[in-house]
């Protein structure tokens, strides 16, 4: 049997994997980053499966100190320090390669490419076919009829086959000429200097025209123009570049090619490391390359997504008919253009998938008995009434790894799929292959959810909440356009008036929005005290202007602060006006997979950012009204929910008694801290204790408290000591929650929602302290998120059960907003308060207040 040798540049490909896959997507519960290992492993599995090598070897760099750095001390000197997150994965990478039964090499003083060149040349002499997988283009010089380089075009999954013909086509030269070309071009990544004014085009032209670098340099005086002079000035650099780019094919290696023979993987060796690294999905993907005597050796259960599989185009009516005769779930892949559907794919199995060119879906889409698997189903449901979604890969991936800012389908497929690539050759192929992939993703993510005890949270909370949010988004909330337009005009008028006042205060016009001009006016002309030093001078941010105003009271600062305040309010109003739909309502998008704590956020527009603390801010809320056919808005929110959760989690008896008393919580606590009766607590005492109580839930330090209360750090520490002396249960809880998270790698809410915090074990103190504050905050914020989601579901279910026409519109922080039909006011108010109050049995019972009004502001309570 002929030999087929696969050679891999370990460092090069692992490094590419590290930067191709987001680190936050790939960490174990203990905080070990695994993105480089995972990317390398998936690439290795793919190569072993598709290329079917008979012999395999991997080469690694030992260090940056090689014979090249002795020739040129600045060789690769421009490269940044290897990230700690990558370096921590290298030992696992070596262990993984060994577990695969693959021989690995590293030789002091040489680079991995030199080792691969040496092995390749020996294998060629034995008549072997050689494949070299590397991200270093210098390896193109090794390409010939027997040797092909597999070069990554994107990440580590998309590899270009660089044959002699491919090198000729791309560079216009043969592989043997490539080192000459590279020497002339230079290489910034290796810190090899280029010739000024000479790029790849000119370098290639010279090599082709003269045949070789040696011939070019022999005729260097004949090269005209500025580039010719630049070449003559750079001859020493070019000659050195040529020496450094030449790969060494005589590295001292004690090997025979036969010793690199590879027959397959023994899962008894790979499974333990996969388990430690939490690579569960990779186990199934190894089946095609298992040793013949391996316990579970069998044919692969997955197929690569290719055009050979059953697929076709159906009309909506044909799809309706096919679904009617189908039992079991279907997967649905779709893309939206400005929220409009143009085409979608439906799969009945991995092998049976169809494309539909239509902007509508049949009754099956709204039929709950037709079970559906999708990714980000809510985005489609809000405009198409999708129902019966039994699995959403976006929500599942979010619960498994809530620290990832976005759950894009390609990222979820890359992390939890079976290695089959999504076909991006056309929009149609992307939909077809995505629909197939959803079945595998459902299986792997279901396994993950159950192993992490998140299945109940997924099925009973996140999925139904997504369906409810889609309804709420579809309904939207009515606004008074005319009132918003009046406000926009008013705020712009205030900006114009204060801008004129600022000019008068200084004595000339200037751009109030230009930090550079503000610096000149404030610090050069008016000689005001300097603020914090920044690169461009001194900061003029809002906090600094406020500090200057308190210090000097200068009228220009009064105007500048007012301009910023009204400009911000005006921008908010303009944003709302831009989002009013043809039905006179605003249909925000609730983001369910963004906040790591489980909190919802809102975009398009952000309704959670509507001001409430100032009178002018409240006028904006006054523009949100009950729609036609409804008599008002009911708002209901929780009182001091974070503190109640703190009492529940910490079991602090004194804090629980403070809630039981029914008195003003902060005054009661302040009385205990300062040794006075609650009625003798003055506003400043109450303010300090309120800041302390809430700050502790966010990991507030004594320094942070001192800044917030404008007191000295020692005074702040003294206040914290007194607080913890009185409320020892809180102190103990805050200590234990961080210690437990450091052991397990995550925190949990009352409903079992996890937040993974790998930085708790980080060497960098700043990152570790940030993670510690997150560990303090996540259980409380996350539990509040759990409770308000439970409340939403209970309120909605109760409204439906009692067949009321009033409807849930918004969830803003800890507040629910309901649009109320005439005659249902009292019933709905009682229902909402009851269901919200009974959402979860805290030891410090939930307290709900509600109000009804014609507008959002009037409904405030």
mmCIF file with all atom_site columns, C-alpha atoms in Angstrom, residues 578-727:
data_model
loop_
_atom_site.group_PDB
_atom_site.id
_atom_site.type_symbol
_atom_site.label_atom_id
_atom_site.label_alt_id
_atom_site.label_comp_id
_atom_site.label_asym_id
_atom_site.label_entity_id
_atom_site.label_seq_id
_atom_site.pdbx_PDB_ins_code
_atom_site.Cartn_x
_atom_site.Cartn_y
_atom_site.Cartn_z
_atom_site.occupancy
_atom_site.B_iso_or_equiv
_atom_site.pdbx_formal_charge
_atom_site.auth_seq_id
_atom_site.auth_comp_id
_atom_site.auth_asym_id
_atom_site.auth_atom_id
_atom_site.pdbx_PDB_model_num
ATOM 1   C CA . UNK A 1 578 ? -37.791 56.844 14.274 1.00 0.00 ? 578 UNK A CA 1
ATOM 2   C CA . UNK A 1 579 ? -39.176 53.539 15.584 1.00 0.00 ? 579 UNK A CA 1
ATOM 3   C CA . UNK A 1 580 ? -42.907 54.312 15.454 1.00 0.00 ? 580 UNK A CA 1
ATOM 4   C CA . UNK A 1 581 ? -44.537 51.779 13.130 1.00 0.00 ? 581 UNK A CA 1
ATOM 5   C CA . UNK A 1 582 ? -47.501 52.372 10.823 1.00 0.00 ? 582 UNK A CA 1
ATOM 6   C CA . UNK A 1 583 ? -49.869 51.180 13.596 1.00 0.00 ? 583 UNK A CA 1
ATOM 7   C CA . UNK A 1 584 ? -48.715 54.042 15.820 1.00 0.00 ? 584 UNK A CA 1
ATOM 8   C CA . UNK A 1 585 ? -46.938 51.678 18.183 1.00 0.00 ? 585 UNK A CA 1
ATOM 9   C CA . UNK A 1 586 ? -43.296 50.953 19.003 1.00 0.00 ? 586 UNK A CA 1
ATOM 10  C CA . UNK A 1 587 ? -42.249 47.322 18.662 1.00 0.00 ? 587 UNK A CA 1
ATOM 11  C CA . UNK A 1 588 ? -39.019 46.926 20.605 1.00 0.00 ? 588 UNK A CA 1
ATOM 12  C CA . UNK A 1 589 ? -36.793 43.850 20.370 1.00 0.00 ? 589 UNK A CA 1
ATOM 13  C CA . UNK A 1 590 ? -36.199 42.095 23.686 1.00 0.00 ? 590 UNK A CA 1
ATOM 14  C CA . UNK A 1 591 ? -32.752 40.517 23.800 1.00 0.00 ? 591 UNK A CA 1
ATOM 15  C CA . UNK A 1 592 ? -32.886 37.241 25.717 1.00 0.00 ? 592 UNK A CA 1
ATOM 16  C CA . UNK A 1 593 ? -29.343 36.013 25.072 1.00 0.00 ? 593 UNK A CA 1
ATOM 17  C CA . UNK A 1 594 ? -27.205 39.082 25.770 1.00 0.00 ? 594 UNK A CA 1
ATOM 18  C CA . UNK A 1 595 ? -26.953 39.728 29.522 1.00 0.00 ? 595 UNK A CA 1
ATOM 19  C CA . UNK A 1 596 ? -24.941 36.953 31.219 1.00 0.00 ? 596 UNK A CA 1
ATOM 20  C CA . UNK A 1 597 ? -27.067 37.308 34.380 1.00 0.00 ? 597 UNK A CA 1
ATOM 21  C CA . UNK A 1 598 ? -30.269 36.330 32.574 1.00 0.00 ? 598 UNK A CA 1
ATOM 22  C CA . UNK A 1 599 ? -31.680 39.863 32.503 1.00 0.00 ? 599 UNK A CA 1
ATOM 23  C CA . UNK A 1 600 ? -33.539 40.974 29.403 1.00 0.00 ? 600 UNK A CA 1
ATOM 24  C CA . UNK A 1 601 ? -32.302 43.947 27.422 1.00 0.00 ? 601 UNK A CA 1
ATOM 25  C CA . UNK A 1 602 ? -34.110 45.956 24.783 1.00 0.00 ? 602 UNK A CA 1
ATOM 26  C CA . UNK A 1 603 ? -33.098 47.383 21.410 1.00 0.00 ? 603 UNK A CA 1
ATOM 27  C CA . UNK A 1 604 ? -34.770 49.131 18.497 1.00 0.00 ? 604 UNK A CA 1
ATOM 28  C CA . UNK A 1 605 ? -35.414 51.204 20.610 1.00 0.00 ? 605 UNK A CA 1
ATOM 29  C CA . UNK A 1 606 ? -33.991 50.627 24.081 1.00 0.00 ? 606 UNK A CA 1
ATOM 30  C CA . UNK A 1 607 ? -37.073 51.105 26.261 1.00 0.00 ? 607 UNK A CA 1
ATOM 31  C CA . UNK A 1 608 ? -35.127 50.171 29.391 1.00 0.00 ? 608 UNK A CA 1
ATOM 32  C CA . UNK A 1 609 ? -33.194 53.405 28.991 1.00 0.00 ? 609 UNK A CA 1
ATOM 33  C CA . UNK A 1 610 ? -36.145 55.817 29.198 1.00 0.00 ? 610 UNK A CA 1
ATOM 34  C CA . UNK A 1 611 ? -35.291 58.252 32.047 1.00 0.00 ? 611 UNK A CA 1
ATOM 35  C CA . UNK A 1 612 ? -37.374 58.188 35.211 1.00 0.00 ? 612 UNK A CA 1
ATOM 36  C CA . UNK A 1 613 ? -35.402 60.168 37.814 1.00 0.00 ? 613 UNK A CA 1
ATOM 37  C CA . UNK A 1 614 ? -35.863 63.680 36.386 1.00 0.00 ? 614 UNK A CA 1
ATOM 38  C CA . UNK A 1 615 ? -39.047 65.604 35.600 1.00 0.00 ? 615 UNK A CA 1
ATOM 39  C CA . UNK A 1 616 ? -38.028 66.068 31.976 1.00 0.00 ? 616 UNK A CA 1
ATOM 40  C CA . UNK A 1 617 ? -37.218 62.375 31.700 1.00 0.00 ? 617 UNK A CA 1
ATOM 41  C CA . UNK A 1 618 ? -40.647 61.517 33.030 1.00 0.00 ? 618 UNK A CA 1
ATOM 42  C CA . UNK A 1 619 ? -42.264 63.663 30.335 1.00 0.00 ? 619 UNK A CA 1
ATOM 43  C CA . UNK A 1 620 ? -40.919 61.123 27.819 1.00 0.00 ? 620 UNK A CA 1
ATOM 44  C CA . UNK A 1 621 ? -42.681 58.308 29.685 1.00 0.00 ? 621 UNK A CA 1
ATOM 45  C CA . UNK A 1 622 ? -45.831 60.394 29.488 1.00 0.00 ? 622 UNK A CA 1
ATOM 46  C CA . UNK A 1 623 ? -45.794 59.859 25.707 1.00 0.00 ? 623 UNK A CA 1
ATOM 47  C CA . UNK A 1 624 ? -46.362 56.107 26.119 1.00 0.00 ? 624 UNK A CA 1
ATOM 48  C CA . UNK A 1 625 ? -50.113 55.638 26.169 1.00 0.00 ? 625 UNK A CA 1
ATOM 49  C CA . UNK A 1 626 ? -52.875 53.063 26.114 1.00 0.00 ? 626 UNK A CA 1
ATOM 50  C CA . UNK A 1 627 ? -53.882 52.168 22.584 1.00 0.00 ? 627 UNK A CA 1
ATOM 51  C CA . UNK A 1 628 ? -57.283 52.349 20.971 1.00 0.00 ? 628 UNK A CA 1
ATOM 52  C CA . UNK A 1 629 ? -59.802 50.121 22.768 1.00 0.00 ? 629 UNK A CA 1
ATOM 53  C CA . UNK A 1 630 ? -57.901 50.246 26.066 1.00 0.00 ? 630 UNK A CA 1
ATOM 54  C CA . UNK A 1 631 ? -58.493 52.569 29.019 1.00 0.00 ? 631 UNK A CA 1
ATOM 55  C CA . UNK A 1 632 ? -55.025 52.711 30.508 1.00 0.00 ? 632 UNK A CA 1
ATOM 56  C CA . UNK A 1 633 ? -51.687 51.178 31.363 1.00 0.00 ? 633 UNK A CA 1
ATOM 57  C CA . UNK A 1 634 ? -51.066 49.243 34.549 1.00 0.00 ? 634 UNK A CA 1
ATOM 58  C CA . UNK A 1 635 ? -47.514 49.161 35.843 1.00 0.00 ? 635 UNK A CA 1
ATOM 59  C CA . UNK A 1 636 ? -46.380 46.835 38.612 1.00 0.00 ? 636 UNK A CA 1
ATOM 60  C CA . UNK A 1 637 ? -42.930 46.334 40.049 1.00 0.00 ? 637 UNK A CA 1
ATOM 61  C CA . UNK A 1 638 ? -41.080 44.701 42.877 1.00 0.00 ? 638 UNK A CA 1
ATOM 62  C CA . UNK A 1 639 ? -39.928 46.635 45.906 1.00 0.00 ? 639 UNK A CA 1
ATOM 63  C CA . UNK A 1 640 ? -36.289 46.078 46.919 1.00 0.00 ? 640 UNK A CA 1
ATOM 64  C CA . UNK A 1 641 ? -36.103 42.736 45.134 1.00 0.00 ? 641 UNK A CA 1
ATOM 65  C CA . UNK A 1 642 ? -32.278 42.550 45.247 1.00 0.00 ? 642 UNK A CA 1
ATOM 66  C CA . UNK A 1 643 ? -32.245 43.036 49.018 1.00 0.00 ? 643 UNK A CA 1
ATOM 67  C CA . UNK A 1 644 ? -34.970 40.434 49.466 1.00 0.00 ? 644 UNK A CA 1
ATOM 68  C CA . UNK A 1 645 ? -32.944 37.961 47.412 1.00 0.00 ? 645 UNK A CA 1
ATOM 69  C CA . UNK A 1 646 ? -29.863 38.848 49.484 1.00 0.00 ? 646 UNK A CA 1
ATOM 70  C CA . UNK A 1 647 ? -31.829 38.061 52.647 1.00 0.00 ? 647 UNK A CA 1
ATOM 71  C CA . UNK A 1 648 ? -33.071 34.794 51.138 1.00 0.00 ? 648 UNK A CA 1
ATOM 72  C CA . UNK A 1 649 ? -29.642 33.621 49.987 1.00 0.00 ? 649 UNK A CA 1
ATOM 73  C CA . UNK A 1 650 ? -27.714 34.733 53.083 1.00 0.00 ? 650 UNK A CA 1
ATOM 74  C CA . UNK A 1 651 ? -30.322 33.597 55.648 1.00 0.00 ? 651 UNK A CA 1
ATOM 75  C CA . UNK A 1 652 ? -29.331 36.659 57.689 1.00 0.00 ? 652 UNK A CA 1
ATOM 76  C CA . UNK A 1 653 ? -31.845 36.710 60.564 1.00 0.00 ? 653 UNK A CA 1
ATOM 77  C CA . UNK A 1 654 ? -31.570 40.429 61.262 1.00 0.00 ? 654 UNK A CA 1
ATOM 78  C CA . UNK A 1 655 ? -32.136 41.349 57.624 1.00 0.00 ? 655 UNK A CA 1
ATOM 79  C CA . UNK A 1 656 ? -35.105 38.975 57.410 1.00 0.00 ? 656 UNK A CA 1
ATOM 80  C CA . UNK A 1 657 ? -36.580 40.558 60.565 1.00 0.00 ? 657 UNK A CA 1
ATOM 81  C CA . UNK A 1 658 ? -36.082 44.003 59.064 1.00 0.00 ? 658 UNK A CA 1
ATOM 82  C CA . UNK A 1 659 ? -38.314 42.948 56.182 1.00 0.00 ? 659 UNK A CA 1
ATOM 83  C CA . UNK A 1 660 ? -40.831 41.333 58.500 1.00 0.00 ? 660 UNK A CA 1
ATOM 84  C CA . UNK A 1 661 ? -41.209 44.576 60.444 1.00 0.00 ? 661 UNK A CA 1
ATOM 85  C CA . UNK A 1 662 ? -42.834 46.244 57.484 1.00 0.00 ? 662 UNK A CA 1
ATOM 86  C CA . UNK A 1 663 ? -41.015 49.476 58.304 1.00 0.00 ? 663 UNK A CA 1
ATOM 87  C CA . UNK A 1 664 ? -38.772 51.496 55.991 1.00 0.00 ? 664 UNK A CA 1
ATOM 88  C CA . UNK A 1 665 ? -36.025 48.933 55.286 1.00 0.00 ? 665 UNK A CA 1
ATOM 89  C CA . UNK A 1 666 ? -33.109 51.334 54.913 1.00 0.00 ? 666 UNK A CA 1
ATOM 90  C CA . UNK A 1 667 ? -34.135 53.380 57.939 1.00 0.00 ? 667 UNK A CA 1
ATOM 91  C CA . UNK A 1 668 ? -34.490 50.178 59.992 1.00 0.00 ? 668 UNK A CA 1
ATOM 92  C CA . UNK A 1 669 ? -31.034 48.953 58.960 1.00 0.00 ? 669 UNK A CA 1
ATOM 93  C CA . UNK A 1 670 ? -29.497 52.410 59.468 1.00 0.00 ? 670 UNK A CA 1
ATOM 94  C CA . UNK A 1 671 ? -30.946 52.542 62.968 1.00 0.00 ? 671 UNK A CA 1
ATOM 95  C CA . UNK A 1 672 ? -29.215 49.276 63.824 1.00 0.00 ? 672 UNK A CA 1
ATOM 96  C CA . UNK A 1 673 ? -25.895 50.388 62.318 1.00 0.00 ? 673 UNK A CA 1
ATOM 97  C CA . UNK A 1 674 ? -25.828 53.852 63.912 1.00 0.00 ? 674 UNK A CA 1
ATOM 98  C CA . UNK A 1 675 ? -27.437 52.791 67.190 1.00 0.00 ? 675 UNK A CA 1
ATOM 99  C CA . UNK A 1 676 ? -30.550 54.983 66.942 1.00 0.00 ? 676 UNK A CA 1
ATOM 100 C CA . UNK A 1 677 ? -34.268 54.407 66.575 1.00 0.00 ? 677 UNK A CA 1
ATOM 101 C CA . UNK A 1 678 ? -35.529 54.188 62.957 1.00 0.00 ? 678 UNK A CA 1
ATOM 102 C CA . UNK A 1 679 ? -37.511 57.420 63.369 1.00 0.00 ? 679 UNK A CA 1
ATOM 103 C CA . UNK A 1 680 ? -34.301 59.213 64.409 1.00 0.00 ? 680 UNK A CA 1
ATOM 104 C CA . UNK A 1 681 ? -32.456 58.181 61.222 1.00 0.00 ? 681 UNK A CA 1
ATOM 105 C CA . UNK A 1 682 ? -31.711 61.306 59.197 1.00 0.00 ? 682 UNK A CA 1
ATOM 106 C CA . UNK A 1 683 ? -31.682 61.398 55.355 1.00 0.00 ? 683 UNK A CA 1
ATOM 107 C CA . UNK A 1 684 ? -27.865 61.208 55.180 1.00 0.00 ? 684 UNK A CA 1
ATOM 108 C CA . UNK A 1 685 ? -27.749 58.089 57.380 1.00 0.00 ? 685 UNK A CA 1
ATOM 109 C CA . UNK A 1 686 ? -30.427 56.449 55.237 1.00 0.00 ? 686 UNK A CA 1
ATOM 110 C CA . UNK A 1 687 ? -28.611 57.413 52.023 1.00 0.00 ? 687 UNK A CA 1
ATOM 111 C CA . UNK A 1 688 ? -25.354 55.890 53.239 1.00 0.00 ? 688 UNK A CA 1
ATOM 112 C CA . UNK A 1 689 ? -26.952 52.600 54.297 1.00 0.00 ? 689 UNK A CA 1
ATOM 113 C CA . UNK A 1 690 ? -28.991 52.332 51.101 1.00 0.00 ? 690 UNK A CA 1
ATOM 114 C CA . UNK A 1 691 ? -25.819 52.798 49.017 1.00 0.00 ? 691 UNK A CA 1
ATOM 115 C CA . UNK A 1 692 ? -24.051 50.237 51.176 1.00 0.00 ? 692 UNK A CA 1
ATOM 116 C CA . UNK A 1 693 ? -26.831 47.632 51.004 1.00 0.00 ? 693 UNK A CA 1
ATOM 117 C CA . UNK A 1 694 ? -27.203 47.745 47.251 1.00 0.00 ? 694 UNK A CA 1
ATOM 118 C CA . UNK A 1 695 ? -23.486 48.195 46.669 1.00 0.00 ? 695 UNK A CA 1
ATOM 119 C CA . UNK A 1 696 ? -22.645 44.961 48.463 1.00 0.00 ? 696 UNK A CA 1
ATOM 120 C CA . UNK A 1 697 ? -24.773 43.063 45.964 1.00 0.00 ? 697 UNK A CA 1
ATOM 121 C CA . UNK A 1 698 ? -22.547 44.489 43.233 1.00 0.00 ? 698 UNK A CA 1
ATOM 122 C CA . UNK A 1 699 ? -19.225 43.761 44.911 1.00 0.00 ? 699 UNK A CA 1
ATOM 123 C CA . UNK A 1 700 ? -18.718 47.356 46.079 1.00 0.00 ? 700 UNK A CA 1
ATOM 124 C CA . UNK A 1 701 ? -15.349 47.953 47.758 1.00 0.00 ? 701 UNK A CA 1
ATOM 125 C CA . UNK A 1 702 ? -14.662 50.413 50.561 1.00 0.00 ? 702 UNK A CA 1
ATOM 126 C CA . UNK A 1 703 ? -12.899 52.629 48.017 1.00 0.00 ? 703 UNK A CA 1
ATOM 127 C CA . UNK A 1 704 ? -15.933 52.536 45.734 1.00 0.00 ? 704 UNK A CA 1
ATOM 128 C CA . UNK A 1 705 ? -18.237 53.290 48.654 1.00 0.00 ? 705 UNK A CA 1
ATOM 129 C CA . UNK A 1 706 ? -16.062 56.240 49.699 1.00 0.00 ? 706 UNK A CA 1
ATOM 130 C CA . UNK A 1 707 ? -16.290 57.710 46.203 1.00 0.00 ? 707 UNK A CA 1
ATOM 131 C CA . UNK A 1 708 ? -20.039 57.149 46.061 1.00 0.00 ? 708 UNK A CA 1
ATOM 132 C CA . UNK A 1 709 ? -20.698 58.746 49.451 1.00 0.00 ? 709 UNK A CA 1
ATOM 133 C CA . UNK A 1 710 ? -17.945 61.353 49.163 1.00 0.00 ? 710 UNK A CA 1
ATOM 134 C CA . UNK A 1 711 ? -16.308 60.225 52.400 1.00 0.00 ? 711 UNK A CA 1
ATOM 135 C CA . UNK A 1 712 ? -12.771 59.036 53.147 1.00 0.00 ? 712 UNK A CA 1
ATOM 136 C CA . UNK A 1 713 ? -11.829 55.376 52.430 1.00 0.00 ? 713 UNK A CA 1
ATOM 137 C CA . UNK A 1 714 ? -11.183 54.721 56.161 1.00 0.00 ? 714 UNK A CA 1
ATOM 138 C CA . UNK A 1 715 ? -14.630 56.110 56.997 1.00 0.00 ? 715 UNK A CA 1
ATOM 139 C CA . UNK A 1 716 ? -16.162 53.918 54.328 1.00 0.00 ? 716 UNK A CA 1
ATOM 140 C CA . UNK A 1 717 ? -14.320 50.864 55.650 1.00 0.00 ? 717 UNK A CA 1
ATOM 141 C CA . UNK A 1 718 ? -15.501 51.661 59.179 1.00 0.00 ? 718 UNK A CA 1
ATOM 142 C CA . UNK A 1 719 ? -19.075 51.836 57.902 1.00 0.00 ? 719 UNK A CA 1
ATOM 143 C CA . UNK A 1 720 ? -18.701 48.474 56.162 1.00 0.00 ? 720 UNK A CA 1
ATOM 144 C CA . UNK A 1 721 ? -17.203 46.909 59.300 1.00 0.00 ? 721 UNK A CA 1
ATOM 145 C CA . UNK A 1 722 ? -20.168 48.100 61.370 1.00 0.00 ? 722 UNK A CA 1
ATOM 146 C CA . UNK A 1 723 ? -22.560 46.790 58.756 1.00 0.00 ? 723 UNK A CA 1
ATOM 147 C CA . UNK A 1 724 ? -20.971 43.342 58.677 1.00 0.00 ? 724 UNK A CA 1
ATOM 148 C CA . UNK A 1 725 ? -20.719 43.256 62.461 1.00 0.00 ? 725 UNK A CA 1
ATOM 149 C CA . UNK A 1 726 ? -24.470 43.669 62.616 1.00 0.00 ? 726 UNK A CA 1
ATOM 150 C CA . UNK A 1 727 ? -25.302 41.517 59.609 1.00 0.00 ? 727 UNK A CA 1
#
